CSV table of N, CA, C and O in Angstrom, one decimal:
chain,number,residue,atom,x,y,z
A,222,MET,N,4.6,30.9,15.6
A,222,MET,CA,3.5,30.4,14.8
A,222,MET,C,4.0,29.2,14.1
A,222,MET,O,5.0,29.2,13.4
A,223,LYS,N,3.3,28.1,14.3
A,223,LYS,CA,3.7,26.8,13.6
A,223,LYS,C,2.9,26.7,12.3
A,223,LYS,O,1.6,26.7,12.4
A,224,ILE,N,3.5,26.5,11.2
A,224,ILE,CA,2.8,26.4,9.9
A,224,ILE,C,2.9,24.9,9.5
A,224,ILE,O,4.0,24.3,9.5
A,225,LYS,N,1.7,24.4,9.3
A,225,LYS,CA,1.7,23.0,8.8
A,225,LYS,C,2.2,22.9,7.4
A,225,LYS,O,1.8,23.6,6.5
A,226,PRO,N,3.1,21.9,7.1
A,226,PRO,CA,3.6,21.7,5.7
A,226,PRO,C,2.4,21.3,4.8
A,226,PRO,O,1.5,20.6,5.1
A,227,TYR,N,2.5,21.8,3.5
A,227,TYR,CA,1.6,21.5,2.5
A,227,TYR,C,1.9,20.1,2.0
A,227,TYR,O,3.0,19.8,1.6
A,228,ILE,N,0.9,19.2,2.1
A,228,ILE,CA,1.0,17.8,1.5
A,228,ILE,C,-0.1,17.7,0.5
A,228,ILE,O,-1.3,17.8,0.8
A,229,PRO,N,0.2,17.5,-0.8
A,229,PRO,CA,-0.8,17.3,-1.8
A,229,PRO,C,-1.7,16.2,-1.5
A,229,PRO,O,-1.4,15.2,-0.8
A,230,ASP,N,-2.9,16.2,-2.1
A,230,ASP,CA,-3.8,15.1,-2.0
A,230,ASP,C,-3.5,14.1,-3.0
A,230,ASP,O,-4.0,14.1,-4.2
A,231,PHE,N,-2.7,13.1,-2.7
A,231,PHE,CA,-2.2,12.1,-3.7
A,231,PHE,C,-3.3,11.2,-4.1
A,231,PHE,O,-3.2,10.5,-5.1
A,232,LYS,N,-4.4,11.2,-3.4
A,232,LYS,CA,-5.6,10.3,-3.7
A,232,LYS,C,-6.2,10.8,-5.0
A,232,LYS,O,-6.9,10.1,-5.7
A,233,LEU,N,-6.0,12.1,-5.4
A,233,LEU,CA,-6.5,12.6,-6.7
A,233,LEU,C,-5.7,12.0,-7.9
A,233,LEU,O,-6.2,12.0,-9.0
A,234,ALA,N,-4.5,11.6,-7.6
A,234,ALA,CA,-3.6,11.1,-8.7
A,234,ALA,C,-3.5,9.6,-8.8
A,234,ALA,O,-3.2,9.1,-9.9
A,235,PHE,N,-3.8,8.9,-7.7
A,235,PHE,CA,-3.6,7.4,-7.7
A,235,PHE,C,-4.9,6.7,-7.1
A,235,PHE,O,-5.4,7.2,-6.1
A,236,GLU,N,-5.2,5.6,-7.7
A,236,GLU,CA,-6.3,4.8,-7.1
A,236,GLU,C,-5.8,3.8,-6.0
A,236,GLU,O,-6.5,3.4,-5.2
A,237,HIS,N,-4.5,3.4,-6.1
A,237,HIS,CA,-3.9,2.4,-5.3
A,237,HIS,C,-2.6,2.8,-4.7
A,237,HIS,O,-1.8,3.5,-5.4
A,238,PHE,N,-2.2,2.3,-3.6
A,238,PHE,CA,-1.0,2.7,-2.9
A,238,PHE,C,-0.3,1.4,-2.4
A,238,PHE,O,-0.9,0.6,-1.8
A,239,CYS,N,1.0,1.2,-2.7
A,239,CYS,CA,1.8,0.2,-2.2
A,239,CYS,C,3.0,0.8,-1.4
A,239,CYS,O,3.9,1.3,-2.0
A,240,ILE,N,2.8,0.9,-0.1
A,240,ILE,CA,3.8,1.6,0.7
A,240,ILE,C,4.7,0.6,1.4
A,240,ILE,O,4.1,-0.3,2.1
A,241,HIS,N,6.0,0.7,1.3
A,241,HIS,CA,6.9,-0.3,1.8
A,241,HIS,C,6.5,-0.6,3.3
A,241,HIS,O,6.4,0.2,4.1
A,242,ALA,N,6.3,-1.9,3.5
A,242,ALA,CA,5.8,-2.4,4.8
A,242,ALA,C,7.0,-2.6,5.7
A,242,ALA,O,7.4,-3.7,6.1
A,243,GLY,N,7.7,-1.5,6.1
A,243,GLY,CA,8.9,-1.5,6.9
A,243,GLY,C,8.6,-1.6,8.4
A,243,GLY,O,9.5,-1.9,9.2
A,244,GLY,N,7.4,-1.4,8.8
A,244,GLY,CA,7.0,-1.4,10.2
A,244,GLY,C,5.6,-0.8,10.4
A,244,GLY,O,5.2,0.0,9.6
A,245,TRP,N,5.0,-1.2,11.5
A,245,TRP,CA,3.7,-0.7,11.8
A,245,TRP,C,3.6,0.8,12.0
A,245,TRP,O,2.7,1.5,11.5
A,246,ALA,N,4.6,1.3,12.8
A,246,ALA,CA,4.6,2.7,13.1
A,246,ALA,C,4.8,3.5,11.8
A,246,ALA,O,4.2,4.6,11.6
A,247,VAL,N,5.6,3.0,10.9
A,247,VAL,CA,5.9,3.7,9.6
A,247,VAL,C,4.6,3.8,8.8
A,247,VAL,O,4.2,4.8,8.3
A,248,LEU,N,3.8,2.7,8.7
A,248,LEU,CA,2.6,2.6,8.0
A,248,LEU,C,1.6,3.6,8.7
A,248,LEU,O,0.8,4.3,8.0
A,249,ASP,N,1.5,3.6,10.0
A,249,ASP,CA,0.6,4.5,10.7
A,249,ASP,C,0.9,5.9,10.4
A,249,ASP,O,-0.1,6.7,10.1
A,250,GLU,N,2.1,6.3,10.4
A,250,GLU,CA,2.5,7.7,10.1
A,250,GLU,C,2.2,8.1,8.7
A,250,GLU,O,1.7,9.2,8.4
A,251,LEU,N,2.5,7.3,7.8
A,251,LEU,CA,2.3,7.6,6.4
A,251,LEU,C,0.8,7.7,6.1
A,251,LEU,O,0.3,8.5,5.4
A,252,GLN,N,0.0,6.8,6.7
A,252,GLN,CA,-1.4,6.8,6.5
A,252,GLN,C,-2.0,8.1,7.0
A,252,GLN,O,-2.8,8.8,6.4
A,253,LYS,N,-1.5,8.5,8.2
A,253,LYS,CA,-2.0,9.8,8.8
A,253,LYS,C,-1.6,11.0,7.9
A,253,LYS,O,-2.4,11.8,7.6
A,254,ASN,N,-0.3,11.1,7.6
A,254,ASN,CA,0.2,12.2,6.8
A,254,ASN,C,-0.3,12.3,5.4
A,254,ASN,O,-0.5,13.4,4.9
A,255,LEU,N,-0.5,11.2,4.7
A,255,LEU,CA,-1.1,11.2,3.4
A,255,LEU,C,-2.6,11.2,3.4
A,255,LEU,O,-3.2,11.2,2.3
A,256,GLU,N,-3.2,11.0,4.6
A,256,GLU,CA,-4.6,11.0,4.7
A,256,GLU,C,-5.2,9.9,3.9
A,256,GLU,O,-6.2,10.0,3.2
A,257,LEU,N,-4.6,8.7,4.0
A,257,LEU,CA,-5.1,7.5,3.3
A,257,LEU,C,-6.1,6.7,4.2
A,257,LEU,O,-6.0,6.7,5.4
A,258,SER,N,-7.0,6.1,3.5
A,258,SER,CA,-8.0,5.3,4.2
A,258,SER,C,-7.5,3.9,4.6
A,258,SER,O,-6.4,3.5,4.1
A,259,ASP,N,-8.2,3.2,5.5
A,259,ASP,CA,-7.7,1.9,5.9
A,259,ASP,C,-7.7,1.0,4.7
A,259,ASP,O,-6.8,0.1,4.6
A,260,SER,N,-8.7,1.1,3.8
A,260,SER,CA,-8.7,0.3,2.6
A,260,SER,C,-7.5,0.6,1.7
A,260,SER,O,-7.0,-0.4,1.1
A,261,GLN,N,-7.1,1.8,1.6
A,261,GLN,CA,-5.9,2.1,0.8
A,261,GLN,C,-4.6,1.6,1.4
A,261,GLN,O,-3.7,1.3,0.7
A,262,MET,N,-4.6,1.4,2.7
A,262,MET,CA,-3.4,0.9,3.4
A,262,MET,C,-3.5,-0.6,3.6
A,262,MET,O,-2.5,-1.2,3.9
A,263,GLU,N,-4.6,-1.2,3.2
A,263,GLU,CA,-4.8,-2.6,3.4
A,263,GLU,C,-3.7,-3.5,2.8
A,263,GLU,O,-3.1,-4.4,3.5
A,264,PRO,N,-3.3,-3.3,1.5
A,264,PRO,CA,-2.3,-4.2,1.0
A,264,PRO,C,-0.9,-4.1,1.8
A,264,PRO,O,-0.3,-5.1,2.0
A,265,SER,N,-0.6,-2.9,2.2
A,265,SER,CA,0.7,-2.8,3.0
A,265,SER,C,0.6,-3.4,4.3
A,265,SER,O,1.5,-4.2,4.8
A,266,ARG,N,-0.5,-3.2,5.0
A,266,ARG,CA,-0.7,-3.8,6.4
A,266,ARG,C,-0.8,-5.3,6.3
A,266,ARG,O,-0.2,-6.0,7.2
A,267,MET,N,-1.5,-5.8,5.3
A,267,MET,CA,-1.7,-7.3,5.3
A,267,MET,C,-0.4,-8.0,4.8
A,267,MET,O,0.0,-9.1,5.3
A,268,THR,N,0.4,-7.3,4.0
A,268,THR,CA,1.8,-7.8,3.7
A,268,THR,C,2.7,-7.8,4.9
A,268,THR,O,3.4,-8.9,5.1
A,269,LEU,N,2.7,-6.8,5.7
A,269,LEU,CA,3.5,-6.8,6.9
A,269,LEU,C,3.0,-7.9,7.8
A,269,LEU,O,3.9,-8.6,8.4
A,270,TYR,N,1.7,-8.0,8.0
A,270,TYR,CA,1.2,-9.0,8.9
A,270,TYR,C,1.6,-10.5,8.4
A,270,TYR,O,2.0,-11.3,9.2
A,271,ARG,N,1.5,-10.7,7.1
A,271,ARG,CA,1.7,-12.1,6.6
A,271,ARG,C,3.2,-12.4,6.4
A,271,ARG,O,3.6,-13.5,6.7
A,272,PHE,N,3.9,-11.5,5.8
A,272,PHE,CA,5.3,-11.7,5.4
A,272,PHE,C,6.4,-11.0,6.2
A,272,PHE,O,7.5,-11.3,6.0
A,273,GLY,N,5.9,-10.1,7.0
A,273,GLY,CA,6.9,-9.3,7.8
A,273,GLY,C,7.6,-8.3,6.9
A,273,GLY,O,7.1,-8.0,5.8
A,274,ASN,N,8.6,-7.6,7.4
A,274,ASN,CA,9.3,-6.6,6.6
A,274,ASN,C,10.2,-7.4,5.6
A,274,ASN,O,11.3,-7.8,6.0
A,275,ALA,N,9.8,-7.5,4.4
A,275,ALA,CA,10.5,-8.3,3.4
A,275,ALA,C,11.4,-7.3,2.5
A,275,ALA,O,11.6,-7.6,1.4
A,276,SER,N,11.7,-6.2,3.1
A,276,SER,CA,12.5,-5.2,2.4
A,276,SER,C,11.8,-4.7,1.2
A,276,SER,O,10.6,-4.7,1.2
A,277,SER,N,12.5,-4.5,0.1
A,277,SER,CA,11.8,-3.9,-1.1
A,277,SER,C,10.9,-4.9,-1.8
A,277,SER,O,10.0,-4.5,-2.5
A,278,SER,N,11.1,-6.2,-1.5
A,278,SER,CA,10.2,-7.2,-2.2
A,278,SER,C,8.7,-7.1,-1.6
A,278,SER,O,7.8,-7.6,-2.3
A,279,SER,N,8.6,-6.5,-0.5
A,279,SER,CA,7.2,-6.3,0.1
A,279,SER,C,6.3,-5.6,-0.8
A,279,SER,O,5.1,-5.8,-0.9
A,280,LEU,N,6.9,-4.7,-1.6
A,280,LEU,CA,6.0,-3.9,-2.6
A,280,LEU,C,5.4,-4.9,-3.6
A,280,LEU,O,4.2,-4.6,-4.0
A,281,TRP,N,6.0,-5.9,-4.0
A,281,TRP,CA,5.5,-6.9,-4.9
A,281,TRP,C,4.4,-7.7,-4.3
A,281,TRP,O,3.4,-8.1,-4.9
A,282,TYR,N,4.6,-8.1,-3.0
A,282,TYR,CA,3.6,-8.8,-2.3
A,282,TYR,C,2.3,-7.9,-2.1
A,282,TYR,O,1.2,-8.4,-2.2
A,283,GLU,N,2.5,-6.6,-2.0
A,283,GLU,CA,1.4,-5.7,-1.9
A,283,GLU,C,0.6,-5.6,-3.2
A,283,GLU,O,-0.6,-5.6,-3.2
A,284,LEU,N,1.4,-5.5,-4.3
A,284,LEU,CA,0.7,-5.5,-5.6
A,284,LEU,C,0.0,-6.8,-5.8
A,284,LEU,O,-1.2,-6.8,-6.3
A,285,GLY,N,0.6,-7.9,-5.4
A,285,GLY,CA,-0.1,-9.2,-5.5
A,285,GLY,C,-1.4,-9.3,-4.7
A,285,GLY,O,-2.4,-9.9,-5.1
A,286,TYR,N,-1.4,-8.7,-3.5
A,286,TYR,CA,-2.6,-8.6,-2.7
A,286,TYR,C,-3.7,-7.9,-3.4
A,286,TYR,O,-4.8,-8.3,-3.5
A,287,SER,N,-3.4,-6.7,-3.9
A,287,SER,CA,-4.4,-5.9,-4.6
A,287,SER,C,-4.9,-6.7,-5.8
A,287,SER,O,-6.1,-6.6,-6.1
A,288,GLU,N,-4.1,-7.3,-6.6
A,288,GLU,CA,-4.5,-8.1,-7.7
A,288,GLU,C,-5.4,-9.3,-7.3
A,288,GLU,O,-6.4,-9.6,-7.9
A,289,ALA,N,-5.0,-10.0,-6.2
A,289,ALA,CA,-5.7,-11.1,-5.7
A,289,ALA,C,-7.1,-10.7,-5.2
A,289,ALA,O,-8.1,-11.5,-5.3
A,290,LYS,N,-7.3,-9.5,-4.8
A,290,LYS,CA,-8.6,-9.0,-4.3
A,290,LYS,C,-9.4,-8.5,-5.5
A,290,LYS,O,-10.5,-8.1,-5.3
A,291,GLY,N,-8.8,-8.5,-6.7
A,291,GLY,CA,-9.5,-8.0,-7.9
A,291,GLY,C,-9.8,-6.5,-7.9
A,291,GLY,O,-10.7,-6.0,-8.5
A,292,ARG,N,-8.9,-5.8,-7.3
A,292,ARG,CA,-9.1,-4.3,-7.2
A,292,ARG,C,-8.5,-3.5,-8.4
A,292,ARG,O,-8.9,-2.4,-8.6
A,293,ASP,N,-7.6,-4.1,-9.1
A,293,ASP,CA,-6.9,-3.4,-10.2
A,293,ASP,C,-7.7,-3.5,-11.4
A,293,ASP,O,-7.9,-4.5,-12.0
A,294,LYS,N,-8.1,-2.3,-11.9
A,294,LYS,CA,-8.9,-2.2,-13.1
A,294,LYS,C,-8.1,-1.4,-14.2
A,294,LYS,O,-7.2,-0.6,-13.9
A,295,LYS,N,-8.5,-1.7,-15.4
A,295,LYS,CA,-7.8,-1.1,-16.5
A,295,LYS,C,-7.8,0.5,-16.3
A,295,LYS,O,-8.8,1.1,-16.1
A,296,GLY,N,-6.6,1.1,-16.5
A,296,GLY,CA,-6.5,2.5,-16.3
A,296,GLY,C,-6.1,3.0,-14.9
A,296,GLY,O,-5.7,4.1,-14.8
A,297,ASP,N,-6.3,2.1,-13.9
A,297,ASP,CA,-5.9,2.5,-12.6
A,297,ASP,C,-4.4,2.8,-12.5
A,297,ASP,O,-3.6,2.2,-13.2
A,298,ARG,N,-4.1,3.7,-11.6
A,298,ARG,CA,-2.7,4.1,-11.3
A,298,ARG,C,-2.4,3.7,-9.9
A,298,ARG,O,-3.2,3.9,-8.9
A,299,MET,N,-1.2,3.1,-9.7
A,299,MET,CA,-0.7,2.6,-8.4
A,299,MET,C,0.6,3.3,-8.1
A,299,MET,O,1.5,3.4,-9.0
A,300,TRP,N,0.8,3.8,-6.9
A,300,TRP,CA,2.0,4.5,-6.5
A,300,TRP,C,2.7,3.5,-5.5
A,300,TRP,O,2.2,3.2,-4.5
A,301,GLN,N,3.9,3.1,-5.9
A,301,GLN,CA,4.7,2.3,-5.0
A,301,GLN,C,5.8,3.2,-4.4
A,301,GLN,O,6.4,3.9,-5.1
A,302,ILE,N,5.9,3.1,-3.1
A,302,ILE,CA,6.8,3.9,-2.4
A,302,ILE,C,7.7,3.0,-1.5
A,302,ILE,O,7.2,2.2,-0.7
A,303,ALA,N,9.0,3.1,-1.7
A,303,ALA,CA,9.9,2.3,-0.9
A,303,ALA,C,10.9,3.1,-0.2
A,303,ALA,O,11.3,4.2,-0.6
A,304,PHE,N,11.3,2.7,1.0
A,304,PHE,CA,12.3,3.4,1.8
A,304,PHE,C,13.5,2.5,2.1
A,304,PHE,O,13.4,1.3,2.2
A,305,GLY,N,14.7,3.2,2.1
A,305,GLY,CA,15.9,2.5,2.4
A,305,GLY,C,16.5,3.1,3.7
A,305,GLY,O,15.9,3.9,4.4
A,306,SER,N,17.8,2.7,3.9
A,306,SER,CA,18.5,3.3,5.1
A,306,SER,C,18.7,4.8,4.9
A,306,SER,O,18.8,5.3,3.8
A,307,GLY,N,18.8,5.5,6.0
A,307,GLY,CA,19.0,6.9,6.0
A,307,GLY,C,17.8,7.6,5.3
A,307,GLY,O,16.7,7.4,5.7
A,308,PHE,N,18.1,8.5,4.4
A,308,PHE,CA,17.1,9.3,3.7
A,308,PHE,C,16.6,8.8,2.4
A,308,PHE,O,16.1,9.5,1.6
A,309,LYS,N,16.9,7.5,2.1
A,309,LYS,CA,16.5,6.9,0.8
A,309,LYS,C,15.0,6.7,0.7
A,309,LYS,O,14.4,6.1,1.5
A,310,CYS,N,14.5,7.2,-0.5
A,310,CYS,CA,13.1,6.9,-0.8
A,310,CYS,C,13.0,6.8,-2.3
A,310,CYS,O,13.6,7.7,-3.0
A,311,ASN,N,12.4,5.8,-2.8
A,311,ASN,CA,12.1,5.6,-4.2
A,311,ASN,C,10.7,5.4,-4.4
A,311,ASN,O,10.0,4.8,-3.6
A,312,SER,N,10.2,5.8,-5.6
A,312,SER,CA,8.8,5.5,-5.9
A,312,SER,C,8.7,5.3,-7.4
A,312,SER,O,9.5,5.7,-8.2
A,313,THR,N,7.6,4.5,-7.7
A,313,THR,CA,7.3,4.2,-9.1
A,313,THR,C,5.8,4.3,-9.2
A,313,THR,O,5.0,4.0,-8.3
A,314,VAL,N,5.4,4.7,-10.4
A,314,VAL,CA,4.0,4.8,-10.7
A,314,VAL,C,3.7,3.8,-11.8
A,314,VAL,O,4.4,3.7,-12.8
A,315,TRP,N,2.6,3.0,-11.6
A,315,TRP,CA,2.2,2.0,-12.6
A,315,TRP,C,0.8,2.3,-13.1
A,315,TRP,O,0.0,2.8,-12.3
A,316,ARG,N,0.5,2.0,-14.3
A,316,ARG,CA,-0.8,2.1,-14.9
A,316,ARG,C,-1.2,0.7,-15.4
A,316,ARG,O,-0.5,0.1,-16.1
A,317,ALA,N,-2.4,0.3,-15.0
A,317,ALA,CA,-2.9,-1.0,-15.4
A,317,ALA,C,-3.4,-1.0,-16.8
A,317,ALA,O,-4.2,-0.2,-17.2
A,318,PHE,N,-2.8,-1.9,-17.6
A,318,PHE,CA,-3.2,-2.0,-19.0
A,318,PHE,C,-4.4,-2.8,-19.2
A,318,PHE,O,-5.0,-2.8,-20.3
A,319,ARG,N,-4.8,-3.6,-18.2
A,319,ARG,CA,-6.0,-4.4,-18.2
A,319,ARG,C,-6.5,-4.6,-16.8
A,319,ARG,O,-5.8,-4.4,-15.8
A,320,SER,N,-7.8,-5.0,-16.7
A,320,SER,CA,-8.3,-5.3,-15.4
A,320,SER,C,-7.8,-6.7,-15.0
A,320,SER,O,-7.6,-7.6,-15.9
A,321,VAL,N,-7.5,-6.9,-13.8
A,321,VAL,CA,-7.0,-8.2,-13.3
A,321,VAL,C,-8.1,-9.1,-12.9
A,321,VAL,O,-8.9,-8.7,-12.1
A,322,ASN,N,-8.1,-10.3,-13.4
A,322,ASN,CA,-9.0,-11.3,-13.0
A,322,ASN,C,-8.3,-12.3,-12.0
A,322,ASN,O,-7.5,-13.1,-12.5
A,323,PRO,N,-8.6,-12.2,-10.8
A,323,PRO,CA,-7.8,-13.0,-9.8
A,323,PRO,C,-7.8,-14.5,-10.0
A,323,PRO,O,-6.9,-15.1,-9.7
A,324,ALA,N,-8.9,-15.0,-10.6
A,324,ALA,CA,-9.0,-16.4,-10.8
A,324,ALA,C,-8.0,-16.9,-11.9
A,324,ALA,O,-7.6,-18.1,-11.9
A,325,LYS,N,-7.5,-16.0,-12.7
A,325,LYS,CA,-6.5,-16.3,-13.7
A,325,LYS,C,-5.1,-16.0,-13.4
A,325,LYS,O,-4.2,-16.2,-14.2
A,326,GLU,N,-4.9,-15.4,-12.2
A,326,GLU,CA,-3.5,-15.0,-11.9
A,326,GLU,C,-2.9,-16.0,-10.8
A,326,GLU,O,-3.6,-16.6,-10.1
A,327,LYS,N,-1.6,-16.0,-10.8
A,327,LYS,CA,-0.8,-16.7,-9.8
A,327,LYS,C,-0.2,-15.7,-8.8
A,327,LYS,O,0.3,-14.7,-9.3
A,328,SER,N,-0.4,-15.9,-7.6
A,328,SER,CA,0.0,-15.0,-6.6
A,328,SER,C,0.3,-15.7,-5.3
A,328,SER,O,-0.3,-16.7,-5.0
A,329,PRO,N,1.2,-15.2,-4.5
A,329,PRO,CA,1.5,-15.8,-3.1
A,329,PRO,C,0.3,-15.7,-2.2
A,329,PRO,O,0.3,-16.2,-1.1
A,330,TRP,N,-0.7,-14.9,-2.6
A,330,TRP,CA,-1.9,-14.7,-1.8
A,330,TRP,C,-3.1,-15.6,-2.1
A,330,TRP,O,-4.0,-15.8,-1.3
A,331,MET,N,-3.1,-16.3,-3.3
A,331,MET,CA,-4.2,-17.0,-3.8
A,331,MET,C,-4.7,-18.1,-2.8
A,331,MET,O,-5.9,-18.4,-2.8
A,332,ASP,N,-3.8,-18.7,-2.1
A,332,ASP,CA,-4.2,-19.9,-1.3
A,332,ASP,C,-5.0,-19.4,-0.1
A,332,ASP,O,-5.7,-20.3,0.5
A,333,GLU,N,-5.0,-18.2,0.3
A,333,GLU,CA,-5.7,-17.8,1.5
A,333,GLU,C,-6.2,-16.3,1.5
A,333,GLU,O,-6.5,-15.7,2.5
A,334,ILE,N,-6.4,-15.8,0.3
A,334,ILE,CA,-6.8,-14.4,0.1
A,334,ILE,C,-8.2,-14.1,0.8
A,334,ILE,O,-8.5,-13.1,1.3
A,335,ASP,N,-9.0,-15.2,0.8
A,335,ASP,CA,-10.4,-15.0,1.3
A,335,ASP,C,-10.4,-14.8,2.8
A,335,ASP,O,-11.4,-14.3,3.4
A,336,GLY,N,-9.3,-15.1,3.5
A,336,GLY,CA,-9.1,-14.8,4.9
A,336,GLY,C,-8.7,-13.4,5.3
A,336,GLY,O,-8.5,-13.1,6.5
A,337,PHE,N,-8.5,-12.6,4.3
A,337,PHE,CA,-7.9,-11.2,4.5
A,337,PHE,C,-9.0,-10.2,4.1
A,337,PHE,O,-9.7,-10.5,3.1
A,338,PRO,N,-9.0,-9.0,4.7
A,338,PRO,CA,-8.1,-8.6,5.7
A,338,PRO,C,-8.4,-9.1,7.1
A,338,PRO,O,-9.5,-9.5,7.4
A,339,VAL,N,-7.3,-9.1,7.9
A,339,VAL,CA,-7.5,-9.4,9.3
A,339,VAL,C,-7.3,-8.1,10.1
A,339,VAL,O,-6.7,-7.1,9.5
A,340,HIS,N,-7.8,-8.0,11.3
A,340,HIS,CA,-7.7,-6.8,12.1
A,340,HIS,C,-6.2,-6.7,12.6
A,340,HIS,O,-5.7,-7.7,13.3
A,341,VAL,N,-5.6,-5.6,12.4
A,341,VAL,CA,-4.3,-5.3,12.9
A,341,VAL,C,-4.4,-4.0,13.6
A,341,VAL,O,-4.6,-3.0,12.9
A,342,PRO,N,-4.2,-3.9,14.9
A,342,PRO,CA,-4.3,-2.6,15.6
A,342,PRO,C,-3.2,-1.6,15.2
A,342,PRO,O,-2.1,-2.0,14.9
A,343,LYS,N,-3.5,-0.3,15.1
A,343,LYS,CA,-2.5,0.7,14.8
A,343,LYS,C,-1.6,0.8,16.1
A,343,LYS,O,-2.1,0.7,17.2
A,344,VAL,N,-0.4,1.2,15.9
A,344,VAL,CA,0.6,1.2,17.0
A,344,VAL,C,1.2,2.6,17.2
A,344,VAL,O,1.8,2.9,18.2
A,345,SER,N,1.0,3.5,16.3
A,345,SER,CA,1.6,4.8,16.3
A,345,SER,C,1.1,5.6,17.6
A,345,SER,O,0.0,5.6,17.9
A,346,THR,N,2.1,6.2,18.3
A,346,THR,CA,1.8,6.9,19.5
A,346,THR,C,2.0,8.4,19.4
A,346,THR,O,2.0,9.1,20.4
A,347,SER,N,2.3,8.9,18.2
A,347,SER,CA,2.6,10.3,18.0
A,347,SER,C,1.4,11.1,18.2
A,347,SER,O,0.3,10.7,18.0
A,348,GLN,N,1.6,12.4,18.5
A,348,GLN,CA,0.5,13.3,18.7
A,348,GLN,C,0.3,14.2,17.4
A,348,GLN,O,1.3,14.6,16.8
A,349,ALA,N,-0.9,14.5,17.1
A,349,ALA,CA,-1.1,15.4,15.9
A,349,ALA,C,-0.8,16.8,16.2
A,349,ALA,O,-0.8,17.2,17.3
């Protein structure tokens, strides 16, 4: 008898997710296992599309994406998850002290944020 592992519903604790954009298959698997929507994965996918795997700095590009889209509101919680070599995993939780006005912020996204999101097909081939 195969027992499925319990995975909490992290969507109850966080409004936003910044998942290390280490590769398309990594993002696909995390989206599936954490049961995140395409919208919740958008900052990670668009960062990987535009900047590639920028190691741990990709998390800040993802935060910048969310801010440039005007999604971060006062009181929102964001979970940043980063992965390293081997079994390394780090995470940080942020709470917004204010709503972000994209017109007043500087971000690497501001010059072309209106062109995002773009369609990026999922590549994961694993079976559920």
